[in-house]
Amino acid sequence: MNSRRNFLQKITATAIAFQLPDLILASTDEADQQLYEGPILRVAIMGLGSYGTRVADAMQASKKAKLVAAISGTPSKLKDWQSKYNIPEKNCYNYETFDAIKDNPDIDAVYIITPNALHKDQAIRVANAGKHVICEKPMSINAKDGQAMIDACKKNNVKLLVGYRMHFEPKTLEIIRMRKDGELGKVLFFQGLCGFTIGNPTQWRLNKALAGGGAMMDIGIYAINGARYMIGEEPIWVTAQETKTNPEKFKTGVDETIQFQLGFPSGAVASCLSTYTMNNLDRFFLNAEKGFAELLPSTGYGPIKGRTNKGELNYPHVTHQTVQMDEMAGIILEGKQPIVPVDGEEGLKDLKIIDAIFLAVKTGKKVPLKL
């Protein structure tokens, strides 16, 4: 018992020092789960596909967030969710009727997990209903639409958060802490490799009208966002090159593989790869004057594995979406400030970079960035 107590004391002190998410320390012990008596964020999930289900399952372990409603265009999914997650029928809506959430006091926020091109209109409708918006990344398909979402949420005095689950991941946060504290020295280089071989050619992710692109709008955004929080600066230019080996599967406007490079004010550079045709690509590497940091895998559902020049990074794995929802509840209900932002302005920066990457591919030129 003493050894367990000592271990818990050490890990608690470490987490406080690093400002890591509360849930890193969470126990599955029922008594521990009952200790939290603060406000609960009551969430509706919009889009009941595979990732919506993953989030819903993860929320069953949340202390600060509770799934209370569902929005879908498929009646059978709504019936299944009513049974599986104990959602009352009055809290189930379709895409035509969900504006009625305005009159439902059970719902505080809506988590939008639908195809990218639908995010803008759906987020605006949720904001107009007076509910907080949580939107899966990318926030939308371009910066113009992203700005419209931000404006609508500001107008309605509701928060807009983006599903950047890695912003709460402990090994990621430890590398950020080391960089901030100067332990790595001046950052010189970042590499982000993100890709997998995509399957069904008829899925929405390969439909430009719904996805807004291809791999870049799905997996590539991890490298874009990762370059920014790992280096700790905003890029000032981008160059990019596209490779397409299967134009039948990856039609016009749907990128298969893009290599892109980012330049930062300090002189640091990032070299990144986004692809739908290569497996085993999930690696971040940061090189600096005094050391290095690596995450491999870097953005998968976990466990994330990390090491630096000082050794392996060891933190217990907690389901990312569970941590994300508890942390977002803290942001919305308690005004908590995350170490790495997850708000609409953060999402807009990534969209501006994506717009610039597509422009760089099209023109073959270095495109300046002003974020």
Tab-separated table of C-alpha atoms in Angstrom:
chain	number	residue	atom	x	y	z
A	1	MET	CA	0.000	0.000	0.000
A	2	ASN	CA	2.852	2.379	0.877
A	3	SER	CA	4.519	1.774	-2.481
A	4	ARG	CA	1.251	2.459	-4.270
A	5	ARG	CA	0.766	5.638	-2.226
A	6	ASN	CA	4.304	6.779	-2.995
A	7	PHE	CA	3.775	6.118	-6.686
A	8	LEU	CA	0.551	8.121	-6.705
A	9	GLN	CA	2.197	10.978	-4.842
A	10	LYS	CA	5.049	11.090	-7.344
A	11	ILE	CA	2.846	10.994	-10.402
A	12	THR	CA	0.523	13.610	-8.892
A	13	ALA	CA	3.412	15.972	-8.260
A	14	THR	CA	4.720	15.389	-11.765
A	15	ALA	CA	1.339	16.079	-13.336
A	16	ILE	CA	0.876	19.280	-11.387
A	17	ALA	CA	4.314	20.480	-12.391
A	18	PHE	CA	3.661	19.764	-16.047
A	19	GLN	CA	0.038	20.969	-15.959
A	20	LEU	CA	-1.068	17.743	-17.582
A	21	PRO	CA	-4.778	16.898	-17.888
A	22	ASP	CA	-6.515	15.792	-14.747
A	23	LEU	CA	-7.641	12.527	-16.278
A	24	ILE	CA	-4.097	11.220	-16.659
A	25	LEU	CA	-4.380	10.448	-12.979
A	26	ALA	CA	-7.903	9.103	-13.191
A	27	SER	CA	-8.578	5.772	-11.625
A	28	THR	CA	-11.154	3.272	-12.790
A	29	ASP	CA	-12.028	2.832	-9.120
A	30	GLU	CA	-15.714	3.604	-8.672
A	31	ALA	CA	-15.070	5.603	-5.506
A	32	ASP	CA	-12.640	7.838	-7.353
A	33	GLN	CA	-15.187	8.430	-10.100
A	34	GLN	CA	-17.709	9.616	-7.507
A	35	LEU	CA	-15.378	12.254	-6.077
A	36	TYR	CA	-16.188	14.775	-8.813
A	37	GLU	CA	-19.220	16.863	-7.896
A	38	GLY	CA	-18.788	19.833	-10.231
A	39	PRO	CA	-20.791	20.891	-13.291
A	40	ILE	CA	-21.475	18.405	-16.081
A	41	LEU	CA	-21.375	19.301	-19.773
A	42	ARG	CA	-24.404	17.707	-21.433
A	43	VAL	CA	-23.512	16.826	-25.000
A	44	ALA	CA	-25.366	15.885	-28.170
A	45	ILE	CA	-23.362	14.065	-30.827
A	46	MET	CA	-24.189	14.920	-34.425
A	47	GLY	CA	-23.098	12.228	-36.869
A	48	LEU	CA	-23.367	8.685	-35.540
A	49	GLY	CA	-20.691	7.029	-37.669
A	50	SER	CA	-17.607	5.142	-36.514
A	51	TYR	CA	-15.873	8.103	-34.900
A	52	GLY	CA	-19.085	9.397	-33.352
A	53	THR	CA	-19.484	5.971	-31.769
A	54	ARG	CA	-15.875	6.047	-30.549
A	55	VAL	CA	-16.495	9.387	-28.845
A	56	ALA	CA	-19.767	8.180	-27.359
A	57	ASP	CA	-18.102	5.071	-25.947
A	58	ALA	CA	-15.244	7.122	-24.515
A	59	MET	CA	-17.663	9.529	-22.852
A	60	GLN	CA	-19.043	6.717	-20.716
A	61	ALA	CA	-15.881	7.102	-18.624
A	62	SER	CA	-15.994	10.909	-18.534
A	63	LYS	CA	-16.413	12.663	-15.210
A	64	LYS	CA	-17.312	16.115	-16.529
A	65	ALA	CA	-19.127	15.360	-19.802
A	66	LYS	CA	-22.243	13.283	-20.425
A	67	LEU	CA	-23.849	12.108	-23.665
A	68	VAL	CA	-27.511	13.138	-23.513
A	69	ALA	CA	-28.669	13.502	-27.128
A	70	ALA	CA	-28.059	12.321	-30.692
A	71	ILE	CA	-28.530	13.838	-34.152
A	72	SER	CA	-28.512	11.709	-37.293
A	73	GLY	CA	-30.029	11.362	-40.719
A	74	THR	CA	-30.457	7.627	-40.177
A	75	PRO	CA	-33.485	6.652	-38.036
A	76	SER	CA	-32.115	3.181	-37.286
A	77	LYS	CA	-28.937	4.669	-35.797
A	78	LEU	CA	-30.995	6.904	-33.548
A	79	LYS	CA	-32.956	3.882	-32.311
A	80	ASP	CA	-29.736	1.978	-31.650
A	81	TRP	CA	-28.235	4.876	-29.721
A	82	GLN	CA	-31.380	5.315	-27.641
A	83	SER	CA	-30.972	1.755	-26.459
A	84	LYS	CA	-27.166	1.601	-26.187
A	85	TYR	CA	-26.603	4.941	-24.457
A	86	ASN	CA	-29.938	5.386	-22.697
A	87	ILE	CA	-30.872	8.502	-24.674
A	88	PRO	CA	-34.526	9.554	-24.394
A	89	GLU	CA	-36.459	9.788	-27.626
A	90	LYS	CA	-37.186	13.476	-27.023
A	91	ASN	CA	-33.428	14.131	-27.266
A	92	CYS	CA	-33.067	12.552	-30.721
A	93	TYR	CA	-33.141	14.729	-33.824
A	94	ASN	CA	-32.499	14.471	-37.545
A	95	TYR	CA	-30.657	16.979	-39.714
A	96	GLU	CA	-33.869	18.786	-40.606
A	97	THR	CA	-35.225	19.118	-37.063
A	98	PHE	CA	-32.173	19.721	-34.885
A	99	ASP	CA	-32.728	23.494	-34.730
A	100	ALA	CA	-35.300	22.559	-32.085
A	101	ILE	CA	-32.463	21.925	-29.633
A	102	LYS	CA	-32.860	25.630	-28.894
A	103	ASP	CA	-35.825	24.699	-26.697
A	104	ASN	CA	-34.201	21.664	-25.081
A	105	PRO	CA	-32.621	22.555	-21.709
A	106	ASP	CA	-31.038	19.091	-21.482
A	107	ILE	CA	-28.373	20.017	-24.079
A	108	ASP	CA	-25.410	22.339	-23.464
A	109	ALA	CA	-23.227	21.558	-26.483
A	110	VAL	CA	-23.253	19.701	-29.786
A	111	TYR	CA	-20.240	17.744	-31.027
A	112	ILE	CA	-20.318	17.817	-34.845
A	113	ILE	CA	-18.773	14.655	-36.336
A	114	THR	CA	-20.045	14.800	-39.912
A	115	PRO	CA	-18.299	15.188	-43.312
A	116	ASN	CA	-16.097	18.296	-43.434
A	117	ALA	CA	-18.193	20.258	-45.927
A	118	LEU	CA	-21.228	20.098	-43.630
A	119	HIS	CA	-19.474	21.599	-40.607
A	120	LYS	CA	-20.014	25.267	-41.409
A	121	ASP	CA	-23.790	25.235	-41.869
A	122	GLN	CA	-24.329	22.801	-39.011
A	123	ALA	CA	-22.149	24.794	-36.621
A	124	ILE	CA	-23.948	28.016	-37.484
A	125	ARG	CA	-27.315	26.371	-36.847
A	126	VAL	CA	-26.111	25.003	-33.507
A	127	ALA	CA	-24.777	28.424	-32.522
A	128	ASN	CA	-28.040	30.076	-33.552
A	129	ALA	CA	-29.794	27.615	-31.256
A	130	GLY	CA	-27.704	28.970	-28.404
A	131	LYS	CA	-25.636	25.826	-27.834
A	132	HIS	CA	-21.858	25.519	-27.609
A	133	VAL	CA	-20.163	23.983	-30.634
A	134	ILE	CA	-17.529	21.257	-30.604
A	135	CYS	CA	-16.465	20.431	-34.149
A	136	GLU	CA	-14.282	17.645	-35.408
A	137	LYS	CA	-11.187	18.664	-37.342
A	138	PRO	CA	-10.649	20.059	-39.861
A	139	MET	CA	-13.033	22.722	-38.621
A	140	SER	CA	-14.289	23.257	-42.178
A	141	ILE	CA	-13.075	22.956	-45.768
A	142	ASN	CA	-11.476	26.395	-46.065
A	143	ALA	CA	-10.590	29.461	-44.005
A	144	LYS	CA	-13.547	31.490	-45.277
A	145	ASP	CA	-16.035	28.960	-43.939
A	146	GLY	CA	-14.055	28.633	-40.721
A	147	GLN	CA	-14.283	32.361	-40.133
A	148	ALA	CA	-18.043	32.238	-40.681
A	149	MET	CA	-18.286	29.611	-37.936
A	150	ILE	CA	-16.256	31.748	-35.550
A	151	ASP	CA	-18.401	34.793	-36.298
A	152	ALA	CA	-21.646	32.887	-35.700
A	153	CYS	CA	-20.464	31.562	-32.347
A	154	LYS	CA	-19.302	34.992	-31.229
A	155	LYS	CA	-22.609	36.519	-32.299
A	156	ASN	CA	-24.527	33.979	-30.229
A	157	ASN	CA	-22.115	34.126	-27.275
A	158	VAL	CA	-21.305	30.422	-27.401
A	159	LYS	CA	-17.939	28.701	-27.492
A	160	LEU	CA	-16.456	27.013	-30.551
A	161	LEU	CA	-13.994	24.203	-29.831
A	162	VAL	CA	-12.254	21.843	-32.269
A	163	GLY	CA	-11.550	18.154	-31.649
A	164	TYR	CA	-7.788	18.389	-31.229
A	165	ARG	CA	-7.487	15.410	-28.896
A	166	MET	CA	-3.669	15.400	-29.099
A	167	HIS	CA	-3.597	18.764	-27.312
A	168	PHE	CA	-4.389	16.877	-24.108
A	169	GLU	CA	-2.124	13.835	-24.655
A	170	PRO	CA	0.488	13.600	-21.842
A	171	LYS	CA	3.568	12.591	-23.838
A	172	THR	CA	2.847	15.332	-26.351
A	173	LEU	CA	2.450	17.837	-23.524
A	174	GLU	CA	5.700	16.737	-21.899
A	175	ILE	CA	7.629	17.464	-25.099
A	176	ILE	CA	5.946	20.860	-25.298
A	177	ARG	CA	6.944	21.508	-21.677
A	178	MET	CA	10.557	20.543	-22.376
A	179	ARG	CA	10.663	22.861	-25.368
A	180	LYS	CA	9.091	25.736	-23.452
A	181	ASP	CA	11.468	25.281	-20.525
A	182	GLY	CA	14.488	25.393	-22.810
A	183	GLU	CA	15.560	21.822	-22.138
A	184	LEU	CA	15.820	21.093	-25.862
A	185	GLY	CA	17.423	24.391	-26.809
A	186	LYS	CA	16.739	26.192	-30.061
A	187	VAL	CA	14.409	24.165	-32.291
A	188	LEU	CA	15.859	23.499	-35.718
A	189	PHE	CA	13.709	20.960	-37.542
A	190	PHE	CA	10.408	19.097	-37.364
A	191	GLN	CA	9.264	16.113	-39.391
A	192	GLY	CA	5.654	14.961	-39.486
A	193	LEU	CA	4.710	11.783	-41.333
A	194	CYS	CA	0.978	11.038	-41.510
A	195	GLY	CA	-0.617	8.442	-43.730
A	196	PHE	CA	-2.386	5.161	-44.318
A	197	THR	CA	-3.802	3.238	-47.245
A	198	ILE	CA	-7.445	4.208	-47.605
A	199	GLY	CA	-9.970	1.582	-48.579
A	200	ASN	CA	-13.486	1.967	-50.013
A	201	PRO	CA	-13.215	4.325	-53.024
A	202	THR	CA	-16.866	5.400	-52.654
A	203	GLN	CA	-16.549	6.748	-49.104
A	204	TRP	CA	-17.154	10.434	-48.388
A	205	ARG	CA	-13.492	11.090	-47.577
A	206	LEU	CA	-12.714	10.629	-51.282
A	207	ASN	CA	-15.557	12.885	-52.377
A	208	LYS	CA	-14.316	16.453	-52.844
A	209	ALA	CA	-17.784	17.928	-52.384
A	210	LEU	CA	-18.018	16.400	-48.905
A	211	ALA	CA	-14.381	16.223	-47.792
A	212	GLY	CA	-12.956	19.363	-49.380
A	213	GLY	CA	-9.925	17.414	-50.545
A	214	GLY	CA	-8.296	14.089	-49.775
A	215	ALA	CA	-5.593	12.999	-47.360
A	216	MET	CA	-4.707	16.565	-46.382
A	217	MET	CA	-8.183	17.195	-44.976
A	218	ASP	CA	-8.052	13.978	-42.989
A	219	ILE	CA	-4.618	12.856	-41.880
A	220	GLY	CA	-2.461	15.744	-43.109
A	221	ILE	CA	-3.921	18.211	-40.649
A	222	TYR	CA	-2.162	16.321	-37.848
A	223	ALA	CA	1.230	17.190	-39.316
A	224	ILE	CA	0.213	20.820	-39.855
A	225	ASN	CA	-1.048	21.219	-36.325
A	226	GLY	CA	1.782	19.154	-34.889
A	227	ALA	CA	4.443	21.287	-36.554
A	228	ARG	CA	2.927	24.341	-34.906
A	229	TYR	CA	2.678	23.021	-31.342
A	230	MET	CA	5.944	21.074	-31.441
A	231	ILE	CA	7.995	24.014	-32.782
A	232	GLY	CA	6.007	26.568	-30.797
A	233	GLU	CA	5.773	29.149	-33.567
A	234	GLU	CA	3.455	30.040	-36.407
A	235	PRO	CA	4.787	29.349	-39.920
A	236	ILE	CA	5.447	32.238	-42.288
A	237	TRP	CA	5.689	30.358	-45.590
A	238	VAL	CA	4.803	27.047	-47.179
A	239	THR	CA	5.837	25.070	-50.253
A	240	ALA	CA	4.161	21.848	-51.405
A	241	GLN	CA	4.261	19.125	-54.028
A	242	GLU	CA	1.560	16.601	-54.932
A	243	THR	CA	1.993	13.053	-56.189
A	244	LYS	CA	-0.930	11.128	-57.669
A	245	THR	CA	-0.537	7.518	-58.812
A	246	ASN	CA	-4.217	6.547	-59.019
A	247	PRO	CA	-6.332	9.286	-60.659
A	248	GLU	CA	-9.344	6.987	-60.869
A	249	LYS	CA	-9.514	6.599	-57.094
A	250	PHE	CA	-8.199	10.075	-56.311
A	251	LYS	CA	-10.138	12.291	-58.655
A	252	THR	CA	-9.525	15.979	-59.398
A	253	GLY	CA	-9.400	17.929	-56.168
A	254	VAL	CA	-8.854	14.830	-54.036
A	255	ASP	CA	-5.196	14.670	-53.027
A	256	GLU	CA	-3.508	11.304	-52.698
A	257	THR	CA	-0.063	12.335	-51.431
A	258	ILE	CA	1.270	15.807	-50.642
A	259	GLN	CA	4.693	16.672	-49.316
A	260	PHE	CA	4.865	20.124	-47.789
A	261	GLN	CA	7.420	22.292	-46.092
A	262	LEU	CA	6.867	25.077	-43.557
A	263	GLY	CA	9.209	27.888	-42.587
A	264	PHE	CA	9.145	29.586	-39.178
A	265	PRO	CA	10.345	33.004	-37.946
A	266	SER	CA	13.233	31.522	-35.929
A	267	GLY	CA	14.605	29.780	-38.990
A	268	ALA	CA	13.233	26.365	-38.009
A	269	VAL	CA	11.754	24.337	-40.848
A	270	ALA	CA	9.230	21.497	-41.049
A	271	SER	CA	9.092	18.741	-43.636
A	272	CYS	CA	5.832	16.820	-43.703
A	273	LEU	CA	4.051	14.094	-45.652
A	274	SER	CA	0.307	13.473	-45.955
A	275	THR	CA	-0.839	10.394	-47.853
A	276	TYR	CA	-3.662	7.940	-48.458
A	277	THR	CA	-1.447	5.328	-50.132
A	278	MET	CA	1.215	4.379	-47.545
A	279	ASN	CA	0.879	2.587	-44.237
A	280	ASN	CA	3.093	2.810	-41.147
A	281	LEU	CA	3.316	6.598	-41.254
A	282	ASP	CA	2.528	8.114	-37.873
A	283	ARG	CA	5.690	9.825	-36.625
A	284	PHE	CA	6.678	13.210	-35.266
A	285	PHE	CA	10.345	14.084	-34.819
A	286	LEU	CA	11.709	17.303	-33.357
A	287	ASN	CA	15.399	18.181	-33.599
A	288	ALA	CA	16.934	20.957	-31.496
A	289	GLU	CA	20.372	22.190	-30.472
A	290	LYS	CA	20.407	20.387	-27.104
A	291	GLY	CA	18.365	17.315	-27.885
A	292	PHE	CA	15.508	15.687	-29.740
A	293	ALA	CA	11.999	14.377	-29.221
A	294	GLU	CA	10.104	11.653	-31.072
A	295	LEU	CA	6.543	10.373	-30.981
A	296	LEU	CA	5.997	7.027	-32.734
A	297	PRO	CA	3.080	6.529	-33.053
A	298	SER	CA	2.344	10.208	-32.727
A	299	THR	CA	-1.377	10.754	-33.358
A	300	GLY	CA	-3.094	7.360	-33.372
A	301	TYR	CA	-5.741	6.445	-30.844
A	302	GLY	CA	-3.055	5.125	-28.560
A	303	PRO	CA	-1.091	4.329	-26.690
A	304	ILE	CA	1.227	7.052	-27.991
A	305	LYS	CA	4.911	6.186	-27.572
A	306	GLY	CA	7.516	8.882	-27.019
A	307	ARG	CA	11.175	9.365	-26.273
A	308	THR	CA	13.627	12.212	-26.039
A	309	ASN	CA	17.387	12.496	-25.645
A	310	LYS	CA	16.700	12.022	-21.905
A	311	GLY	CA	14.946	8.697	-22.385
A	312	GLU	CA	11.526	7.151	-22.765
A	313	LEU	CA	8.378	9.096	-21.907
A	314	ASN	CA	6.198	7.081	-19.568
A	315	TYR	CA	2.676	8.141	-18.696
A	316	PRO	CA	-0.369	5.913	-18.281
A	317	HIS	CA	-2.644	5.763	-21.308
A	318	VAL	CA	-6.178	7.072	-20.922
A	319	THR	CA	-8.543	7.045	-23.885
A	320	HIS	CA	-7.912	10.298	-25.754
A	321	GLN	CA	-11.554	11.115	-26.336
A	322	THR	CA	-12.364	10.663	-22.649
A	323	VAL	CA	-9.654	13.123	-21.675
A	324	GLN	CA	-10.659	15.500	-24.468
A	325	MET	CA	-14.296	15.661	-23.415
A	326	ASP	CA	-13.482	16.199	-19.746
A	327	GLU	CA	-10.994	18.928	-20.611
A	328	MET	CA	-13.455	20.589	-22.997
A	329	ALA	CA	-16.098	20.506	-20.285
A	330	GLY	CA	-13.639	22.370	-18.093
A	331	ILE	CA	-13.056	24.954	-20.825
A	332	ILE	CA	-16.763	25.545	-21.455
A	333	LEU	CA	-18.107	25.367	-17.919
A	334	GLU	CA	-15.170	26.553	-15.810
A	335	GLY	CA	-13.206	28.811	-18.141
A	336	LYS	CA	-10.190	26.510	-18.006
A	337	GLN	CA	-7.314	27.473	-20.313
A	338	PRO	CA	-5.641	24.537	-22.095
A	339	ILE	CA	-1.880	24.425	-22.623
A	340	VAL	CA	-2.443	24.263	-26.385
A	341	PRO	CA	-5.588	26.054	-27.639
A	342	VAL	CA	-8.512	24.074	-29.057
A	343	ASP	CA	-10.718	27.031	-29.993
A	344	GLY	CA	-12.002	28.207	-33.349
A	345	GLU	CA	-9.042	30.523	-33.867
A	346	GLU	CA	-6.726	27.529	-33.577
A	347	GLY	CA	-8.784	25.658	-36.144
A	348	LEU	CA	-8.793	28.671	-38.463
A	349	LYS	CA	-4.986	28.813	-38.497
A	350	ASP	CA	-4.807	25.235	-39.742
A	351	LEU	CA	-7.382	26.007	-42.430
A	352	LYS	CA	-5.344	28.978	-43.615
A	353	ILE	CA	-2.304	26.717	-43.918
A	354	ILE	CA	-4.297	24.088	-45.814
A	355	ASP	CA	-5.546	26.761	-48.230
A	356	ALA	CA	-1.927	27.840	-48.754
A	357	ILE	CA	-0.739	24.264	-49.287
A	358	PHE	CA	-3.297	23.709	-52.028
A	359	LEU	CA	-2.257	27.021	-53.597
A	360	ALA	CA	1.414	26.027	-53.429
A	361	VAL	CA	0.626	22.717	-55.133
A	362	LYS	CA	-1.288	24.521	-57.863
A	363	THR	CA	1.274	27.257	-58.519
A	364	GLY	CA	4.525	25.540	-57.627
A	365	LYS	CA	5.514	28.658	-55.678
A	366	LYS	CA	6.418	29.463	-52.082
A	367	VAL	CA	3.277	30.899	-50.516
A	368	PRO	CA	3.610	33.445	-47.672
A	369	LEU	CA	1.522	32.899	-44.553
A	370	LYS	CA	0.068	35.423	-42.145
A	371	LEU	CA	-1.737	33.709	-39.298
